[in-house]
Coordinates of C-alpha atoms and ligand atoms in Angstrom, one line a residue:
X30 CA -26.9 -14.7 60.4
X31 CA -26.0 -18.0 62.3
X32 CA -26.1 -19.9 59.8
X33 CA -23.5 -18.8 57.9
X34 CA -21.4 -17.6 60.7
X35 CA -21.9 -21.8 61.8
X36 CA -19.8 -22.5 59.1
X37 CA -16.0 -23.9 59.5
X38 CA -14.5 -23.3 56.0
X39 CA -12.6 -20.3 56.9
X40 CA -10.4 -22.6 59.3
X41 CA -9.0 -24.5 56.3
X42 CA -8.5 -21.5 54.5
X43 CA -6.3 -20.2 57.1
X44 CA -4.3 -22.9 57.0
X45 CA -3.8 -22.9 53.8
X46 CA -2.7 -19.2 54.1
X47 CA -0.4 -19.4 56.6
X48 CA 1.6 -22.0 55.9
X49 CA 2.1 -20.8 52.0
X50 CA 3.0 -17.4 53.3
X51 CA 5.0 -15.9 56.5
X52 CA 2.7 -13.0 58.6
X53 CA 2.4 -9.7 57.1
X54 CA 4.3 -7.4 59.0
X55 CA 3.6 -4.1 57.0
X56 CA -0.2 -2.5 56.2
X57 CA -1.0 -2.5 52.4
X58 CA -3.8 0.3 52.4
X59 CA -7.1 0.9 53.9
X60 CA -10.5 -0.6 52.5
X61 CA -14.0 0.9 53.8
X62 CA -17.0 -1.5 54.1
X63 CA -20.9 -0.3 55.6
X64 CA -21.3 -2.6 58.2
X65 CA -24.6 -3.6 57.0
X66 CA -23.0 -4.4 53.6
X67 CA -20.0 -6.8 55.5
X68 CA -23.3 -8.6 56.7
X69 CA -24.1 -9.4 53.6
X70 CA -20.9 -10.4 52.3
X71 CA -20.0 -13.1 54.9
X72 CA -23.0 -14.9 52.8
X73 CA -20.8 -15.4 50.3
X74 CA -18.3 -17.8 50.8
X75 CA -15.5 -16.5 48.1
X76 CA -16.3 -13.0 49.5
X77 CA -15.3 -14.2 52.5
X78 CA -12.2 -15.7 51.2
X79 CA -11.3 -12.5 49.6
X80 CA -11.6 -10.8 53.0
X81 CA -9.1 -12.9 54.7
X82 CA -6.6 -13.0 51.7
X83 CA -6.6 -9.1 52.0
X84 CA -6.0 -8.8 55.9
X85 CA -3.2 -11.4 55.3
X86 CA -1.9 -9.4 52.6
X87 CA -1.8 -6.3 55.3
X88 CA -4.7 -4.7 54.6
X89 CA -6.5 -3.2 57.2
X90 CA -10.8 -2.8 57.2
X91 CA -12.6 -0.1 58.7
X92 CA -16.3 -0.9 58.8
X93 CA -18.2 2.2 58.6
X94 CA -21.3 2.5 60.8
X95 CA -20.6 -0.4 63.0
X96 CA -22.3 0.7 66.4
X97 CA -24.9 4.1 67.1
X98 CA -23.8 7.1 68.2
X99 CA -25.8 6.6 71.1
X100 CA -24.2 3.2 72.0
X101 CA -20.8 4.9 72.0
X102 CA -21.5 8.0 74.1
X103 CA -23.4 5.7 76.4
X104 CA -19.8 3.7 77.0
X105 CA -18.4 7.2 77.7
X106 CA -20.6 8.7 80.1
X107 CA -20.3 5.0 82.0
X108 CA -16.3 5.0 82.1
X109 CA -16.6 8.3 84.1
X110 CA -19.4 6.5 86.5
X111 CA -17.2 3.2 86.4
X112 CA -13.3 5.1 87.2
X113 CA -15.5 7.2 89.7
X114 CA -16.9 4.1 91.5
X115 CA -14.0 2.7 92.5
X116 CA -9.9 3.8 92.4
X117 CA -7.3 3.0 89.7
X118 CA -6.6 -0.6 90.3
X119 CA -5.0 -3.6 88.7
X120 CA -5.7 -7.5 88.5
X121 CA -4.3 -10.6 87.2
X122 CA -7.1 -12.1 84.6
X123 CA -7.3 -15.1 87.3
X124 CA -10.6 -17.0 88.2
X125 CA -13.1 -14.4 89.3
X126 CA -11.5 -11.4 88.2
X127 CA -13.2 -8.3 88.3
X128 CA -14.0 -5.3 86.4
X129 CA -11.3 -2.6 86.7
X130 CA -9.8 0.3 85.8
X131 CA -6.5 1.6 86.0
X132 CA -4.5 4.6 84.7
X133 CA -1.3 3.7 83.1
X134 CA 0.6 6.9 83.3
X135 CA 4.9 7.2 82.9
X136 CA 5.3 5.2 86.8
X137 CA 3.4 2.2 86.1
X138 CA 3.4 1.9 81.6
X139 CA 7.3 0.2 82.6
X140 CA 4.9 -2.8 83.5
X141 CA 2.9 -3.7 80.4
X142 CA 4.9 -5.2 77.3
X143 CA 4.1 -1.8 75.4
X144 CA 4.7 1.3 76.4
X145 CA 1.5 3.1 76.7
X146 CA 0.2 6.2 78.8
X147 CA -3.8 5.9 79.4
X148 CA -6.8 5.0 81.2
X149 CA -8.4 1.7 80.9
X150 CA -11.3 0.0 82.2
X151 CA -11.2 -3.8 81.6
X152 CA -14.6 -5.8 81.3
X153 CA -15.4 -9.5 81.5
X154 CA -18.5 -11.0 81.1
X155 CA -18.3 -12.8 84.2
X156 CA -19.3 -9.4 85.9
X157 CA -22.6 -9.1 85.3
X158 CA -21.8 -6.9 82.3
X159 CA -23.4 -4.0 84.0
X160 CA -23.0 -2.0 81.3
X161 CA -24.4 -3.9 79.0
X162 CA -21.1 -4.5 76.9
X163 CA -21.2 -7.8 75.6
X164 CA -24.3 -8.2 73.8
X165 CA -24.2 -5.8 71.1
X166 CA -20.3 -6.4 70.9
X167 CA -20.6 -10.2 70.7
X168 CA -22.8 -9.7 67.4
X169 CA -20.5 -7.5 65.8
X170 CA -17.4 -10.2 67.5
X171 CA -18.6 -12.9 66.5
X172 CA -18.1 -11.9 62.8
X173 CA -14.6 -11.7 63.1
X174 CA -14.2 -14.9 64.8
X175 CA -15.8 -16.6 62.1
X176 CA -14.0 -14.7 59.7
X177 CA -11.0 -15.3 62.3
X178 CA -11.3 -19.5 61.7
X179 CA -12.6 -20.1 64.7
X180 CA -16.5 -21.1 65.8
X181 CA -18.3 -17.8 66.0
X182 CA -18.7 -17.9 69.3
X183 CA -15.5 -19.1 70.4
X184 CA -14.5 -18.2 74.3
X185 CA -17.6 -16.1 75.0
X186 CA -18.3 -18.5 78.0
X187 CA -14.6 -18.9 79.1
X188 CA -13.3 -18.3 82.5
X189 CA -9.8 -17.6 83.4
X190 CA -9.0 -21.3 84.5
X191 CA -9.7 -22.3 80.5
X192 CA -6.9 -20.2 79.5
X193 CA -8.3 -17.8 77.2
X194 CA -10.7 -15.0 77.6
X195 CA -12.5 -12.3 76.0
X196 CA -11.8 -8.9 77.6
X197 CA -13.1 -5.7 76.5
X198 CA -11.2 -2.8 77.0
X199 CA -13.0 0.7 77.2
X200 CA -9.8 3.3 77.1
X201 CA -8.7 7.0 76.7
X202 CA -6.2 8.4 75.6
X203 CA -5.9 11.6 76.8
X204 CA -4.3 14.6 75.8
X205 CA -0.5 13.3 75.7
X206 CA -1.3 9.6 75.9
X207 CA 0.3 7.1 72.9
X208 CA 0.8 3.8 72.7
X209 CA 3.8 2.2 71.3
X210 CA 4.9 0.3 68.1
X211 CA 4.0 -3.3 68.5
X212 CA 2.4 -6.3 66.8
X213 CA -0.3 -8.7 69.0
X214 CA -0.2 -11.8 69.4
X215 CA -2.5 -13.9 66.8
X216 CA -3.0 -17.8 68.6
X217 CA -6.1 -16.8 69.8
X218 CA -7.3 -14.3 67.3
X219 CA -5.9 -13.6 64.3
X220 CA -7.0 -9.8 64.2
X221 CA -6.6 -6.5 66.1
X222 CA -9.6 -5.1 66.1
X223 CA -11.0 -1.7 67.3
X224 CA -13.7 -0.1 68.2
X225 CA -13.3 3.7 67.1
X226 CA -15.3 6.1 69.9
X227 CA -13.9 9.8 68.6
X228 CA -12.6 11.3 65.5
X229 CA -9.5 13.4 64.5
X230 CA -10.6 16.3 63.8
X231 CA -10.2 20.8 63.9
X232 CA -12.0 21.6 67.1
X233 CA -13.1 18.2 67.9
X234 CA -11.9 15.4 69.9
X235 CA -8.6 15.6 69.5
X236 CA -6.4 17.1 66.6
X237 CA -3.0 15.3 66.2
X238 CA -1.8 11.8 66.3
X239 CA -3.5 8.6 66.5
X240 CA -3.7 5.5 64.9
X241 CA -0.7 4.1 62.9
X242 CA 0.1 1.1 61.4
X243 CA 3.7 0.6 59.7
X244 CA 3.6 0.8 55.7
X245 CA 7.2 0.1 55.2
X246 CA 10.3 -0.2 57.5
X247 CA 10.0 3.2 59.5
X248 CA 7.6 4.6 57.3
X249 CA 4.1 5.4 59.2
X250 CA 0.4 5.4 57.3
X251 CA -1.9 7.3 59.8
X252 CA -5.1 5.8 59.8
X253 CA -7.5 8.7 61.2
X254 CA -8.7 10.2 58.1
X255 CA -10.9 6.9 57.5
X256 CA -12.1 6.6 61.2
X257 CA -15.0 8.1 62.4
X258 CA -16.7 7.4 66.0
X259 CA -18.5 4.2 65.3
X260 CA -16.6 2.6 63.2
X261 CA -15.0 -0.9 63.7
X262 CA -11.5 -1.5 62.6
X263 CA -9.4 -4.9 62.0
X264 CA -6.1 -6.3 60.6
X265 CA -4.1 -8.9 60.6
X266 CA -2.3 -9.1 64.7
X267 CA 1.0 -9.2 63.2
X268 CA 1.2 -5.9 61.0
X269 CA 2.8 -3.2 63.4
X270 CA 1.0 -0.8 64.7
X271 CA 0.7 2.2 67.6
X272 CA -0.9 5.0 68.8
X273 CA 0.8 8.5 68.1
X274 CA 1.1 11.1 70.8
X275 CA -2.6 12.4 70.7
X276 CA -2.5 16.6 70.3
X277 CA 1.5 16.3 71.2
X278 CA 0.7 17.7 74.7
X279 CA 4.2 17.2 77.0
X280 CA 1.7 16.0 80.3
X281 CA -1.5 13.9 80.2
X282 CA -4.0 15.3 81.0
X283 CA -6.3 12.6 83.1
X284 CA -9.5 14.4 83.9
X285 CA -10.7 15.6 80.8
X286 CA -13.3 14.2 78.6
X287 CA -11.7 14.9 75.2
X288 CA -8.6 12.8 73.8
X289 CA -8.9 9.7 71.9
X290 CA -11.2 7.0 72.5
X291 CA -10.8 3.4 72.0
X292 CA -12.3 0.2 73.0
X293 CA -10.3 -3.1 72.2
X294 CA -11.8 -6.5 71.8
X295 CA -8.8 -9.3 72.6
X296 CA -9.3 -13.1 73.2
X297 CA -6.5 -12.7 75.8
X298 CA -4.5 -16.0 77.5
X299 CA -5.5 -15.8 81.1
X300 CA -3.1 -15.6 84.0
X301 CA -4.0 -19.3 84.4
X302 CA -2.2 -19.9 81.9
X303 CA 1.6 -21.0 81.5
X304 CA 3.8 -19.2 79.1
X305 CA 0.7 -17.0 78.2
X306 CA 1.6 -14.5 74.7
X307 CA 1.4 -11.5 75.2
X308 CA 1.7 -8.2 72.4
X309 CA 5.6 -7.7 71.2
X310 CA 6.5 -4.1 71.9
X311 CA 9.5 -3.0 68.8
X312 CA 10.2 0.5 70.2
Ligands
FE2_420 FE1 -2.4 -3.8 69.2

């Protein structure tokens, strides 16, 4: 698959795109690709194209099957060990950073650009990847880099002094955790992308609210019925997006193993960095 992922056409592509058109800032629909189907189509150079016309357009992709059950309930069971380990903590994404976790409830969300109540544990390679994270991420990452116009794998060796980073994000929301409406930044990576770790569903994980993205001015499309646990989503980092109240409980409910999982890839600026970008909240 490195061979074709070496290639640099997408870059001029891009380009092309974006300075013939301004950012989409509303979703267009939903299209469904098998993951081992995607790896064919990156083979094919217009397919390729067609892909990135589409998430520029708004449309969002949900590959299907991206990563094994097992994988996923493996980066449960190891959040509980990790937020165990050690207490909820924060860190500046300086040199030598480490792992964390921290819960972001209603005293300390005022702090982050969106508003968000949840529990996140924030990886960096430089760790030692204890959990063994990065390798079976990076493969499924460094498609969307290349797709992304940039070298597949772009910033998997960066520290915080070179300004950008890739940080994975292993969250919950619980049981009365959301996030708000907001669009990410798209300098370093021209997607959102998620990794999708529960399902909306009677009985299951959780029941009510979830992933949004904005169809129209103040018009919501909810996203769930195409996600299941494993799959890997992306769009364009300018079409607005957020995470409804999940099973409209009034208080969060920390301890508990059911709510809405999510794991986020970003290339993020550092803190070494000057004027770093960070998401735009809009509620
Ligand atoms: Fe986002």
């Amino acid at each position: 698959m490195i061979e074709f992922l070496s290639k640099t056409f997408p870059i001029d592509y891009w380009k092309d795109l974006e300075k013939n058109s301004s950012n989409p800032i509303y979703s267009t629909g939903v299209e469904l690709i098998e993951y081992t189907d995607l790896k064919e189509l990156i083979k094919d150079e217009n397919e390729v194209k067609k892909i990135i016309s589409e998430t520029y357009d708004g449309k969002i992709f949900i590959v299907k099957k991206a990563f094994s059950k097992k994988f996923i309930e493996t980066i449960k069971d190891n959040f509980f060990e990790f937020i165990e380990s050690q207490p909820s903590s924060f860190h500046k994404m300086t040199e030598s950073c480490p792992d964390f976790h921290r819960v972001i409830d209603e005293k300390v969300s005022g702090n982050y650009s969106i508003k968000a109540l949840k529990h996140s544990a924030y990886f960096f390679h430089w760790n030692g990847d204890k959990y063994k994270l990065f390798d079976e991420i990076n493969e499924r990452w460094r498609i969307l880099k290349f797709l992304g116009g940039k070298k597949f794998d772009e910033y998997e060796k960066n520290t915080p002094k070179d300004g950008v980073v890739d940080r994975i994000q292993v969250l919950k929301y619980p049981p009365g955790g959301s996030l708000g409406t907001h669009y990410d930044p798209r300098h370093n990576q021209k997607f959102f992308i998620s990794i999708y770790a529960s399902k909306r569903e009677e009985g299951g994980d959780y029941e009510s609210g979830g992933f949004f993205t904005m169809s129209e001015e103040n018009k919501k499309f909810d996203v769930e019925p195409y996600i299941e646990s494993g799959d890997l989503g992306f769009g364009y980092a300018t079409v607005r997006h957020g995470v409804d109240k999940i099973d409209n409980k009034k208080n969060c409910d920390w301890s508990t193993k059911s709510g809405r999982w999510f794991i986020g890839l970003y290339s993020n600026d550092s803190d070494e960095k000057i004027n770093r970008i960070t998401a735009t909240n809009l509620d």
